[in-house]
Each structure stands twice: as C-alpha cells, then as structure tokens.
Coordinates of C-alpha atoms in Angstrom, one line a residue:
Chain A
X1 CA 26.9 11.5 21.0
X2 CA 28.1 9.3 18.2
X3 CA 26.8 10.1 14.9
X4 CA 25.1 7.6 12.7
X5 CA 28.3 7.9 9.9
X6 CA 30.3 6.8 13.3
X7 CA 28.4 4.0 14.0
X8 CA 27.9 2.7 10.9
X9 CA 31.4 3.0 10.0
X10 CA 31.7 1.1 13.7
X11 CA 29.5 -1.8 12.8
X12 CA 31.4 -2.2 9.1
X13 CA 27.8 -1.8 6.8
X14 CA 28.9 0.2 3.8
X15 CA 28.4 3.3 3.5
X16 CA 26.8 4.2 0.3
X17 CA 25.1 7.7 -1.2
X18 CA 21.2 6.7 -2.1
X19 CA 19.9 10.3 -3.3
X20 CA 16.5 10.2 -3.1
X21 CA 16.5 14.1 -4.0
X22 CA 19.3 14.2 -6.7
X23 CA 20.0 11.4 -8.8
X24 CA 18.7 11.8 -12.1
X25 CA 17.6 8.3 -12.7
X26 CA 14.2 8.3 -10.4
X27 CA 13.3 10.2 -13.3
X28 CA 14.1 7.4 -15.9
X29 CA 14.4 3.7 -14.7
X30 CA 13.4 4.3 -10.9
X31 CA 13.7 0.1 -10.6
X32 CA 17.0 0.1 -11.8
X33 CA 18.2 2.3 -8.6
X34 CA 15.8 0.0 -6.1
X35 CA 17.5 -2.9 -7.7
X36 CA 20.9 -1.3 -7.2
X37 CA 20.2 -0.4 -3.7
X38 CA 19.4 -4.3 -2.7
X39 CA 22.7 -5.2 -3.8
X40 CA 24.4 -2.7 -1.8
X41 CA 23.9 -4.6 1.6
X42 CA 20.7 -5.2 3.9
X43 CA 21.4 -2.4 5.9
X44 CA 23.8 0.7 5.1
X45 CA 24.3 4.0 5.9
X46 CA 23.8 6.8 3.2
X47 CA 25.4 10.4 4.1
X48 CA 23.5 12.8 1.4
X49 CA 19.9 14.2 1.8
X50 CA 20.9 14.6 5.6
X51 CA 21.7 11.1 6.1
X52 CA 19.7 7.7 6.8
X53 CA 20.0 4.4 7.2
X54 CA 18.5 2.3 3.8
X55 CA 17.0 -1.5 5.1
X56 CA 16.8 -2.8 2.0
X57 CA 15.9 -6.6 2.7
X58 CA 12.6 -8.0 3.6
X59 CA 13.9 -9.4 7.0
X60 CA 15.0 -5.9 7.9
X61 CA 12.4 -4.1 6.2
X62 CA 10.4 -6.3 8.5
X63 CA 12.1 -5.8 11.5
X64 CA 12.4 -1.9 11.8
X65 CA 8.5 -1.7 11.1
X66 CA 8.2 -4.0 13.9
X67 CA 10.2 -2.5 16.5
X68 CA 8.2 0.6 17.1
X69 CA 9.5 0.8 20.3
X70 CA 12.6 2.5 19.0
X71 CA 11.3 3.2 15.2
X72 CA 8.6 6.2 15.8
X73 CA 6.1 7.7 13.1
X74 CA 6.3 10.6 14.9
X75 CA 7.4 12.9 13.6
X76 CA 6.5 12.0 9.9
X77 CA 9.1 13.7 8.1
X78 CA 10.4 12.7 4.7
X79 CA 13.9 12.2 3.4
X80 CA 14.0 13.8 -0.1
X81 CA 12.8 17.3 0.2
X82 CA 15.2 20.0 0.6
X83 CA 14.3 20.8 4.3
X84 CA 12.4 18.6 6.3
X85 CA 9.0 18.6 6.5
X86 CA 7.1 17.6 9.1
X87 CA 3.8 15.6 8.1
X88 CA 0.3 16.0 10.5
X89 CA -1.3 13.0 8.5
X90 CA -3.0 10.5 12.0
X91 CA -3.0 8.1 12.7
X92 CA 0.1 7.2 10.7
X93 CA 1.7 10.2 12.4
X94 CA 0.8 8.8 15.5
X95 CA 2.4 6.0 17.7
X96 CA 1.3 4.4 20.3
X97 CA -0.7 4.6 22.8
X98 CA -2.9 7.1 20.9
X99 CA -2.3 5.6 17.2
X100 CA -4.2 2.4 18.9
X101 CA -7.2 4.0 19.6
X102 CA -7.3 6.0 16.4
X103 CA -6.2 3.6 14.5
X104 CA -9.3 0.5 16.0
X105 CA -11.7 3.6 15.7
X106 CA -10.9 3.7 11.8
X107 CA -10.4 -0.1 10.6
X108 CA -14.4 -0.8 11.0
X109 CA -14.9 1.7 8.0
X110 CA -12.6 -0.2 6.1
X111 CA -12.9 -3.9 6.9
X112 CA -13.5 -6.4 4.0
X113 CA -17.1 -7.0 5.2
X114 CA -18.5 -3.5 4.9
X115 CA -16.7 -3.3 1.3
X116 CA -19.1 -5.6 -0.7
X117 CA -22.0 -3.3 -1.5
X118 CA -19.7 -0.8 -3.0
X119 CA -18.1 -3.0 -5.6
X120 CA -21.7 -2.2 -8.1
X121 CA -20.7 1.3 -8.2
X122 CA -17.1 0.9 -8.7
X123 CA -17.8 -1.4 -12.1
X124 CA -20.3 0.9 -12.9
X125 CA -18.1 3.9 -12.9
X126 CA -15.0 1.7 -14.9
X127 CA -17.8 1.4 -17.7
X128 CA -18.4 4.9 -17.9
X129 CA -14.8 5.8 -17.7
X130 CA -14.2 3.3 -20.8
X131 CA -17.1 5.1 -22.7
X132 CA -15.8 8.5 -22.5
X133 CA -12.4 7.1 -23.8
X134 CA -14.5 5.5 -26.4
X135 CA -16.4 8.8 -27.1
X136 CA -13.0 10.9 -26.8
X137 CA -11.6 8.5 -29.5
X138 CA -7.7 8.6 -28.5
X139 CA -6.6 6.9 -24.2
X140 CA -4.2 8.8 -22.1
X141 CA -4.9 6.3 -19.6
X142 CA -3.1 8.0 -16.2
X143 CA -5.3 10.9 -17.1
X144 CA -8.3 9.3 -18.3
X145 CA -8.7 5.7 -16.3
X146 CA -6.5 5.5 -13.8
X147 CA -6.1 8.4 -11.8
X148 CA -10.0 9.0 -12.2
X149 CA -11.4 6.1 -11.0
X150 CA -10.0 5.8 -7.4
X151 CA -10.3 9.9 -7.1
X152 CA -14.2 9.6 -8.5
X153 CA -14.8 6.6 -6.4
X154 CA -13.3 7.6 -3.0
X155 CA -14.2 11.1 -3.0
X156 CA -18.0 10.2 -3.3
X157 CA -17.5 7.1 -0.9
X158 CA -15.5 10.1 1.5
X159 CA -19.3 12.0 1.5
X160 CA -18.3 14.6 -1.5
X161 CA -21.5 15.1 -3.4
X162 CA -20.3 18.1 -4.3
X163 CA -17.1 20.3 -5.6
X164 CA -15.1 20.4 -8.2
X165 CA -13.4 16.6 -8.6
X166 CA -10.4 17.6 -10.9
X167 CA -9.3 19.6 -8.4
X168 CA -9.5 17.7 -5.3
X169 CA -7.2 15.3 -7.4
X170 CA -5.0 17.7 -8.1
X171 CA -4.7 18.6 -4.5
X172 CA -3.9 14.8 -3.2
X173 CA -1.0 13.9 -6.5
X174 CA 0.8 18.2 -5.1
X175 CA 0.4 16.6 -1.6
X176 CA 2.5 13.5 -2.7
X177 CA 4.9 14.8 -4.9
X178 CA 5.0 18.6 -4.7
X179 CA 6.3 19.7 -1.6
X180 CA 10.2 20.5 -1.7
X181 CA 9.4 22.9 1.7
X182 CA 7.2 23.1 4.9
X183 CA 5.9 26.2 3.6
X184 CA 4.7 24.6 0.6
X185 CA 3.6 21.7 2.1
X186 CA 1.8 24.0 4.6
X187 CA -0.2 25.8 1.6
X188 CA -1.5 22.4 -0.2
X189 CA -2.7 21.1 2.9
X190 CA -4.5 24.3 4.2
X191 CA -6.3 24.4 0.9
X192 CA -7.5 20.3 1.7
X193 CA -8.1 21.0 5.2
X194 CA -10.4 23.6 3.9
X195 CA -12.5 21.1 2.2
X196 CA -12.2 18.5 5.0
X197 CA -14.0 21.3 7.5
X198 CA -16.2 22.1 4.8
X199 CA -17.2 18.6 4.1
X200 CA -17.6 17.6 7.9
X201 CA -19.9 20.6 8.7
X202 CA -22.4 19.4 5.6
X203 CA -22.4 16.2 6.7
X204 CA -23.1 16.9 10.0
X205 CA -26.5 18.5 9.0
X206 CA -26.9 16.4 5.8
X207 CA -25.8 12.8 7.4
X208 CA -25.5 10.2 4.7
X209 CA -23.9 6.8 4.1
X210 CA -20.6 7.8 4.0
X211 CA -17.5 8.0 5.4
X212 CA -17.3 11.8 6.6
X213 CA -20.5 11.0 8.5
X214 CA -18.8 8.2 10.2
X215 CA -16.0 10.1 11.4
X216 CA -17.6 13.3 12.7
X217 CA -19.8 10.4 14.4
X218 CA -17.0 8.3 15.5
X219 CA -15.9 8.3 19.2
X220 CA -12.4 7.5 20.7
X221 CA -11.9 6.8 24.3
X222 CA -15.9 7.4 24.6
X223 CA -15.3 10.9 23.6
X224 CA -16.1 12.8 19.9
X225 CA -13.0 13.4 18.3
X226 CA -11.3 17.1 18.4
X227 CA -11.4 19.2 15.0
X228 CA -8.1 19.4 15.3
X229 CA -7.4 15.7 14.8
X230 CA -10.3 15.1 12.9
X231 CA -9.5 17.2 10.1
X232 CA -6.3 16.4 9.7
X233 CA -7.1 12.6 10.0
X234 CA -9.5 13.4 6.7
X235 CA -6.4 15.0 5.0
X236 CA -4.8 11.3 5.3
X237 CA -7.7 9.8 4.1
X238 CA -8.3 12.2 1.1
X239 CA -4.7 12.1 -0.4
X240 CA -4.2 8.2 0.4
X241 CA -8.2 7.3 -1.0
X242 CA -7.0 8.8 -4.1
X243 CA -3.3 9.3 -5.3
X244 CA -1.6 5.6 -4.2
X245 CA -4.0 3.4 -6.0
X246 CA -4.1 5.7 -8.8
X247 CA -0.4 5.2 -9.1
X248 CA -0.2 1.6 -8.9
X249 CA -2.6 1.3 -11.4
X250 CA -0.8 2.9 -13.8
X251 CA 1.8 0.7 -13.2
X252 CA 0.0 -2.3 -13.6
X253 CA -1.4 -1.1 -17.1
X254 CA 2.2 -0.5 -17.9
X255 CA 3.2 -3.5 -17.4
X256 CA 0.0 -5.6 -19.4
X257 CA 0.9 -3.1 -22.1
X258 CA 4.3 -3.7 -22.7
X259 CA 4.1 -8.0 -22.6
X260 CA 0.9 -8.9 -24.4
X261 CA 1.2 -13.0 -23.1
X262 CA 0.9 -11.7 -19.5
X263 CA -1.9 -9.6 -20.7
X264 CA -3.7 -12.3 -23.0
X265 CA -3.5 -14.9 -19.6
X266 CA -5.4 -12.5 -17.6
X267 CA -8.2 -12.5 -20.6
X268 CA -7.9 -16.0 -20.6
X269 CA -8.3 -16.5 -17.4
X270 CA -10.0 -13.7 -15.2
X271 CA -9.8 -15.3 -12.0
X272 CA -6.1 -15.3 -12.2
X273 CA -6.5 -11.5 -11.8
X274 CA -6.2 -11.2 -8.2
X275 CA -3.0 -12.9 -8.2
X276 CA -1.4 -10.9 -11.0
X277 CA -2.3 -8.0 -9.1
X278 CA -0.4 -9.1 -6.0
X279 CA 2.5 -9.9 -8.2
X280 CA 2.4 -6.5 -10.4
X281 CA 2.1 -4.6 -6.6
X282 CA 5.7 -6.8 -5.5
X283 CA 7.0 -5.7 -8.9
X284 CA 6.2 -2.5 -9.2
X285 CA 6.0 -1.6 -5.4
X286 CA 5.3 2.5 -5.5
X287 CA 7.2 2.9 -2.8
X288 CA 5.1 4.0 0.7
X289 CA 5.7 6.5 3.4
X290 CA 9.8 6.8 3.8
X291 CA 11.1 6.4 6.9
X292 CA 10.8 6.4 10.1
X293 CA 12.7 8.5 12.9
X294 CA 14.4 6.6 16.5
X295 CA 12.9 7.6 19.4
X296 CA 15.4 5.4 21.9
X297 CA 18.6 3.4 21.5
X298 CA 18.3 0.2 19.8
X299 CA 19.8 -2.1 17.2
X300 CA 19.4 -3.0 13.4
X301 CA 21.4 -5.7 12.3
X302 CA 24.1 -5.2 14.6
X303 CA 24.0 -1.8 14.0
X304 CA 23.9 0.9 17.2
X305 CA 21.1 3.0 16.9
X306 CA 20.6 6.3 19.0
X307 CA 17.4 8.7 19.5
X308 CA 17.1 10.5 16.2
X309 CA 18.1 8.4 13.8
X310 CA 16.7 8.3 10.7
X311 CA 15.8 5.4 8.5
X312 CA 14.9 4.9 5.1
X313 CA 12.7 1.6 4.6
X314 CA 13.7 0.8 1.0
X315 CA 10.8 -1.8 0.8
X316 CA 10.5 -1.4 -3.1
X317 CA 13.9 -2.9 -3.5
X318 CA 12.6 -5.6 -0.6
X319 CA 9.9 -6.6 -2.8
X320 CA 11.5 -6.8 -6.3
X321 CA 14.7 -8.8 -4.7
X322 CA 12.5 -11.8 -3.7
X323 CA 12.5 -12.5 -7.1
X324 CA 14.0 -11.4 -10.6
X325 CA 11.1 -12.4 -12.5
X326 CA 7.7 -11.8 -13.3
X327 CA 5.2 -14.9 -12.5
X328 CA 1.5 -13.8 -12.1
X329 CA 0.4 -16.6 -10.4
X330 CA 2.8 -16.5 -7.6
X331 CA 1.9 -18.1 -4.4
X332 CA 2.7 -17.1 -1.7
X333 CA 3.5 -13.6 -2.5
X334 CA 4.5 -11.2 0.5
X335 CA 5.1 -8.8 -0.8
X336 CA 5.2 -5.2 1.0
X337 CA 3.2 -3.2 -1.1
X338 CA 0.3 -2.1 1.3
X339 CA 3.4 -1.5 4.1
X340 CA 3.7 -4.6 7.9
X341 CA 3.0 -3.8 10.9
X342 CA 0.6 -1.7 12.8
X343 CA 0.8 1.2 10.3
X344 CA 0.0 -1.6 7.2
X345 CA -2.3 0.4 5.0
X346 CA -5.7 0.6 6.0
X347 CA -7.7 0.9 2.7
X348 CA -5.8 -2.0 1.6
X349 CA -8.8 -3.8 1.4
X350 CA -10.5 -1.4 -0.8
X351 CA -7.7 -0.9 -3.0
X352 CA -7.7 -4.3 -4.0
X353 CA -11.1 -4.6 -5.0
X354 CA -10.8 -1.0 -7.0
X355 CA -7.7 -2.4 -8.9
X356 CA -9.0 -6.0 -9.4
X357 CA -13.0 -4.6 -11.1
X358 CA -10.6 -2.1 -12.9
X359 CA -8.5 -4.9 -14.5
X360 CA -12.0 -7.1 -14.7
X361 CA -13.6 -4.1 -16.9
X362 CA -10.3 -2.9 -18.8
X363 CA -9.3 -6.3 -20.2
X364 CA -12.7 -7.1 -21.3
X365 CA -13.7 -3.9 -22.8
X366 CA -10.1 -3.2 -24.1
X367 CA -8.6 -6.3 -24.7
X368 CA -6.2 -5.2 -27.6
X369 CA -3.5 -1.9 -26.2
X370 CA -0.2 -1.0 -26.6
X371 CA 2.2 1.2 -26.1
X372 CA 2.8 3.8 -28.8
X373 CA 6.5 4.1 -31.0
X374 CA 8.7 6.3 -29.3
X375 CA 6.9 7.0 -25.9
X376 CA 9.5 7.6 -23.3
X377 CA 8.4 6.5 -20.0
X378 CA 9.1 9.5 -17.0
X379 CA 8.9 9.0 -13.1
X380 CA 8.7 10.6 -10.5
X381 CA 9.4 10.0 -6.8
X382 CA 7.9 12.2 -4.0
X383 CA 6.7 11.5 -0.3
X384 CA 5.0 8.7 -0.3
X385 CA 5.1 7.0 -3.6
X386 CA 6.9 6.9 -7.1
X387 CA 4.5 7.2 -10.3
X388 CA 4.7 6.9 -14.3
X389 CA 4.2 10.2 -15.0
X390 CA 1.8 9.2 -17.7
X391 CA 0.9 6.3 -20.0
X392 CA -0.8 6.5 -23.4
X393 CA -2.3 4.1 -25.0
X394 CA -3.0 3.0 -28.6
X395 CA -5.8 1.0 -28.9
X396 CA -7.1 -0.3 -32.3
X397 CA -10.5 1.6 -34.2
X398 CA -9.1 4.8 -31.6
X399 CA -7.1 8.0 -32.8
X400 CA -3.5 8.3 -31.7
X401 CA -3.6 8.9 -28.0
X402 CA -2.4 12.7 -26.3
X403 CA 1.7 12.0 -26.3
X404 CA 2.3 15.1 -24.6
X405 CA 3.5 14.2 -20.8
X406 CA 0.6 15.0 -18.5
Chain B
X1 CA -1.8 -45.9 29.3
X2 CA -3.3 -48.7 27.8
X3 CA -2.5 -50.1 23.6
X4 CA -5.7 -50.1 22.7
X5 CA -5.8 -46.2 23.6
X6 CA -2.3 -45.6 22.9
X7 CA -3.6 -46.7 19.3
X8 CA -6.6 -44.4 19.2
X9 CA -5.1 -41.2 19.8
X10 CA -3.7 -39.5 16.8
X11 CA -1.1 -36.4 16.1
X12 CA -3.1 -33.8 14.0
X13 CA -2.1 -30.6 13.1
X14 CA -4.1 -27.0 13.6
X15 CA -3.3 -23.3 12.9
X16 CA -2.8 -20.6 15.1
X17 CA -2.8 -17.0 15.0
X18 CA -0.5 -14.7 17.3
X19 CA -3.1 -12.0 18.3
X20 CA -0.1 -9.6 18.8
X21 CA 1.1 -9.9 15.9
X22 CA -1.7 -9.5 13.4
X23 CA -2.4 -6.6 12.0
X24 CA -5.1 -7.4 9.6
X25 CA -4.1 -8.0 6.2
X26 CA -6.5 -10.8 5.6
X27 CA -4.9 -12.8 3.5
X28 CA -5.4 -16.0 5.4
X29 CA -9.4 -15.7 5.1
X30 CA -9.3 -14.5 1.3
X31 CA -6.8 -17.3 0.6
X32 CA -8.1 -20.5 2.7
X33 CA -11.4 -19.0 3.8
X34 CA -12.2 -22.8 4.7
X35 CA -9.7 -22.6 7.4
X36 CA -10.1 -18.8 8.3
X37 CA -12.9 -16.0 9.1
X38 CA -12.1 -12.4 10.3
X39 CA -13.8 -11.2 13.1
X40 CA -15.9 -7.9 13.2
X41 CA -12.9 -5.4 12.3
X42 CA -10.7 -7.7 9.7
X43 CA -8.6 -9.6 11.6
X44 CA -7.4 -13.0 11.2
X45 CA -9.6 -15.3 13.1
X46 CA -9.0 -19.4 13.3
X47 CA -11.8 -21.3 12.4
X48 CA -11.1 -24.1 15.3
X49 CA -10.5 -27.7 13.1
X50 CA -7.7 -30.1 12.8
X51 CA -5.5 -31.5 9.9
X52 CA -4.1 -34.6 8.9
X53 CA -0.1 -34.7 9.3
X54 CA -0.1 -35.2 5.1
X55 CA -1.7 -31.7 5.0
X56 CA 1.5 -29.7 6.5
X57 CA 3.1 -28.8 3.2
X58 CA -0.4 -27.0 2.2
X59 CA -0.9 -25.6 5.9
X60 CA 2.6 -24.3 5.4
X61 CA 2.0 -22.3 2.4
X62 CA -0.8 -20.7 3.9
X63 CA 1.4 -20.0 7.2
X64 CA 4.6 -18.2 4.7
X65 CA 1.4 -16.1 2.9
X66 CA 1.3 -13.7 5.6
X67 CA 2.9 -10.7 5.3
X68 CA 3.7 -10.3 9.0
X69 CA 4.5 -14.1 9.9
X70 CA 1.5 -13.9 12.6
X71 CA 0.5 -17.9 11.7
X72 CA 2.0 -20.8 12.9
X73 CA 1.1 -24.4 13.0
X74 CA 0.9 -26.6 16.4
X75 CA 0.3 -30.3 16.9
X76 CA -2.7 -31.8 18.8
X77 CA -3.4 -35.2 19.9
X78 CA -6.7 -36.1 19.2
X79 CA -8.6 -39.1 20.5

C-alpha cells in the first residue's frame, strides 16, 4: 500500500510541515499560521505529527465533511497530541447508521423552538455576572464573564442543581486542551463520567426540566439508551455546553476591545449584533474537532485517498480566507464556525443566543473597555478549539484588572 | 395553446430545499422567516409561495447564506 507522502507527492499538492504540536506560534499569533496555511494550497500533505492531509479552502473543507462515505468520525482521534488518542464523545464519534439515530434523538433538545424560554435566565445571569465585576472592582473577563456564563448557564440547563461549578469548568477547558496522552485523557474523562452517572441517577428519582432528565428518558430505535452510550454521550454534551462558546466569546470581546468603532456600532445599533457575531465567529473561527480518519478509497481534489488516511480540516483558515477584512454586517456570511454536514454543531442554536444576550448586556452595561498597556495576548490550541488564554480588561471608575495569565 | 392563455401564464420563481442535504443550521428561517419555517426538529422547511422574476437577486442571497448549499431556486409557470 502506497503511503499518503507517495500519493501526494503522485498527485503534485505540496508537501508542507503544519505542526499543530510544535510550532511556537499557536502560542502567539495562531491567525497568522491559519493565514499561512491557506496560502500553501487547498489541499496538501503535511509529514510531522504523524502525517495528514490539511483542506484548507472552503470548497474542500466542504467536500471532505460531506463525503462521509470515505471520511469517518470513527475513530475520533486528534492530530496534535503526542500519541493518539482516541475520543468516546457520540454521537460525533459515531457514523452512520447509528450516528442517525443518535443524533435525530438529540436535535429536539436543542431546536430553536424549545430555546426561547431560557433566554430570561441567560440575561439574568449576564447581569449578575456584570455586578460581581462591579463589586470585585478590577475585569479579568475570560475568568470572570466569559468562561462563566456558558459553564453557569449550561450546567444548570444540563440538570446540575448541585456540585461544585468551578470545577466542572475546570474539567471541560483539561478535556479540550490538556490531554497530550490516552492515559491522561482517560483520567479527565473518568472524573466527568463520574458526574454524568451521578447526575443521571438523581435525576432519574428527582425528574426536572432539564436536559439529563431528557436523556435518561430518551429512546432510540424504541429502546432506552445503554449506560454505556449514555454517559459518554453526556461527556460530549458537558465539555461542548461549556468550553467552545466560552472560547469564542473571548474572542469576540477581544476583538470589540481592541477597535472601539466596531464596538461603538454595536452600541449604536444593537440589532446589528447578530450579524457582528456571525462575522467575529468567521474571523476568529476557534477551530473545531480536527480531522477525520478514511475509512475506504476515495479522492480529494485529485488526490488518491486509501483507508486510514488522516485529514486535517483547516476550516479556521477556510473561514478567514473568504475575506481579509472585518465587516460586521456581512451578508451572507458562511462561515464554518459551528462545523457542515451531519456532524454541524448541535447546540449551535443555543450558542448563538448565549453570545448575542452576552454582547446585548456587556455593551450596555460596559460600554467603555479596553485593553490594558503592555498585555501580551497568549493562545493556546488543543483538541477541539484554540483560546486567548485570558483577556483583561480596563474599564473606567474600576481598579486595574488581574494581569497575571489565568 | 391559445394567445389569450399563452398571455396569462407567467414564469415565477420559488425556493427549494434538498432534504438530503440539510442539516439544520436554520439560517434560512432566522434570515427570511417570511419565506421559511423549520419543522418540529430545526430543519429548513419551504413555506410554499412564488416570486416575481425581479426578486432573483434577493432569492439568491438567501440561497448562497446557507452553509451547506441545501437551497436552490426553480421556475414555475403560474396561471
């Protein structure tokens, strides 16, 4: 059997080292490498980290996501870590035929109709999270705004009434980023899976309104769902309710921080806010799961491709090469943000409306911010996302904010 | 056919989803939710009207909105 070096070199793409593990600038201008990438070629092969192909066009971004008859979720492993790890996160580690049925059982929990009556309690909790900043006097806002109000908001949406919050955040940002082994990776989720169980088994005695109730509820193929699915299944949900929206977020504040006029439209002119936030998510796409492995012969851009190939979907680059600048009221905007195809994200509905109240409450609560002298922004790139490591803010009548990196 | 119907008949214009294809973004219902409605799970569902040829350039910025290309736009004769 050829090897993918062979039949890359074959088909002429260029062969070109994209180290998703190594190179020191994910750490300092992660756009700069995306950017860098889409200039390379559409396709091309890249022999470090164990080799992979990159897609890094929205045509064949598109088009491998598509073809899921040779591009498989399963298994869910991911490029950068120093061995591979395998990932038990369904349905997304699924394909079909069973990923169907998991996935239709699933997208009635999170369908734009049944979203409505939470959006009270999400402005509700941006308020409060603004008046502890208020209180505190000084804004980290990664630690303070943005990384609690998708974690507070999920996690009591999930059926968690209960526990200790910090942590369970914790848990789903070490189950994005921290996990260079499978023995690692093995540890964090054990500890998750623990309070998965735990949460199932109270809320099948204490049945509320919520989400855990739904799924220990839920039926596939008329029959309840095994434990050994189910759990795992409310591993995806717990990291992904939490970590990815807390990430773009930050981004997004980033952003309004650093050019005022964008940030003074948006006051301006609230119901622009929607838009921007579509733009700011093709701009500052945080990346989404990595790859995907073949599971029969097939082709990418004139390019052979043979059962175990591996493939890195680059759509971060995608997204930013549709176009160099920044225009919040862009329409149309596809960008690939929430992932195509029948993997697309499924809370994407949710997400919006989290980001959108957050940006609603923010900019009219805090309409002056910047971005204090001398604050290096860090990154950081793990399995399914890159994130600014942290963001402080200055805000005016508040103390200096935390500039230690948290 | 006769003029006077031959004169009566007119060449609309009327979206279409590609069932297959969607995998419920909903972008077409948040963005043209005159045109659009999802059904009970989220997915793009036609709300059944026609268009005036004039409206194509509009109709087409709807169709390039979605992220997985599911919409397309057919021609109807209407009498």
């Amino acid at each position: 059997m050829s090897t993918m070096l062979e039949r890359a070199t074959a088909a002429g793409i260029p062969i070109h080292e994209f180290d998703l593990e190594h190179d020191p600038r994910w750490g300092v201008d992660p756009h700069a490498v995306w950017d860098e990438a889409t200039k390379i070629a559409p396709l091309f092969y890249s022999p470090v980290n164990r080799g992979y192909f990159v897609a890094t066009d929205y045509e064949t971004v598109k088009g491998v996501l598509r073809d899921t008859a040779v591009w498989a979720n399963t298994p869910t492993t991911t490029i950068f870590t120093e061995r591979e790890v395998r990932l038990n996160v369904p349905p997304l580690s699924m394909d079909a035929p069973d990923h169907t049925v998991y996935r239709r059982a699933m997208i009635p929990l999170f369908s734009p109709q049944v979203l409505t009556p939470l959006e009270p309690g999400i402005y509700d909790l941006a308020n409060e999270l603004v008046d502890d900043i208020f209180a505190k006097g000084s804004c980290l806002f990664t630690k303070d705004f943005s990384s609690q109000l998708p974690a507070r908001f999920f996690l009591g949406w999930f059926g968690f009434d209960y526990g200790d919050m910090q942590r369970m955040f914790e848990l789903a940002e070490k189950a994005t980023f921290e996990f260079p082994t499978p023995e690692i990776r093995k540890q964090i989720e054990g500890e998750i899976e623990g309070l998965i169980s735990g949460l199932y088994e109270y809320r099948r005695t204490n049945p509320g309104d919520d989400l855990a109730t739904a799924m220990v509820n839920m039926r596939v193929n008329g029959e309840p769902i095994p434990e050994e699915v189910l759990v795992p299944m409310g591993t995806l949900a717990f990291i992904a309710g939490q970590e990815t929206t807390s990430t773009q977020l930050g981004y997004i504040m980033w952003h309004l921080a650093r050019f005022p006029k964008d940030r003074r439209r948006l006051i301006d002119d609230p119901a622009l806010i929607p838009d921007a936030i579509e733009e700011l998510m093709r701009v500052y796409n945080t990346g989404g799961p990595s790859g995907r492995t073949a599971r029969a012969s097939g082709d990418v851009d004139g390019v052979q491709i043979e059962a175990g190939d591996r493939i890195f979907i680059a759509r971060a680059g995608a997204d930013r090469a549709m176009a160099a600048d920044v225009q919040l009221d862009r329409t149309p905007n596809r960008h690939t943000a929430f992932g195509l195809g029948i993997h697309r994200c499924i809370g994407s509905h949710i997400a919006r409306i989290e980001m959108r109240i957050a940006l609603e409450v923010w900019l009219k609560r805090v309409p002056e911010f910047s971005i204090p002298a001398g604050f290096v922004p860090t990154h950081r790139y793990g399995s399914f996302m890159q994130q600014l490591n942290s963001l402080p803010l200055e805000i005016p009548g508040l103390g200096s904010p935390h500039r230690a990196a948290a | 056919m006769l003029e006077k119907e031959k004169v009566m008949s007119e060449t609309r214009l009327k979206y279409v989803i590609d069932d297959s294809i969607c995998s419920g973004h909903g972008r077409c219902y948040v963005l043209a939710p005159q045109s659009f409605t999802a059904d009970e799970i989220g997915y793009g569902q036609v709300i059944e009207k026609t268009y005036s040829l004039q409206q194509r350039q509009e109709m087409e910025n709807l169709v390039v909105s979605c992220p997985e290309g599911a919409i397309s736009i057919e021609t109807v004769e209407v009498v």
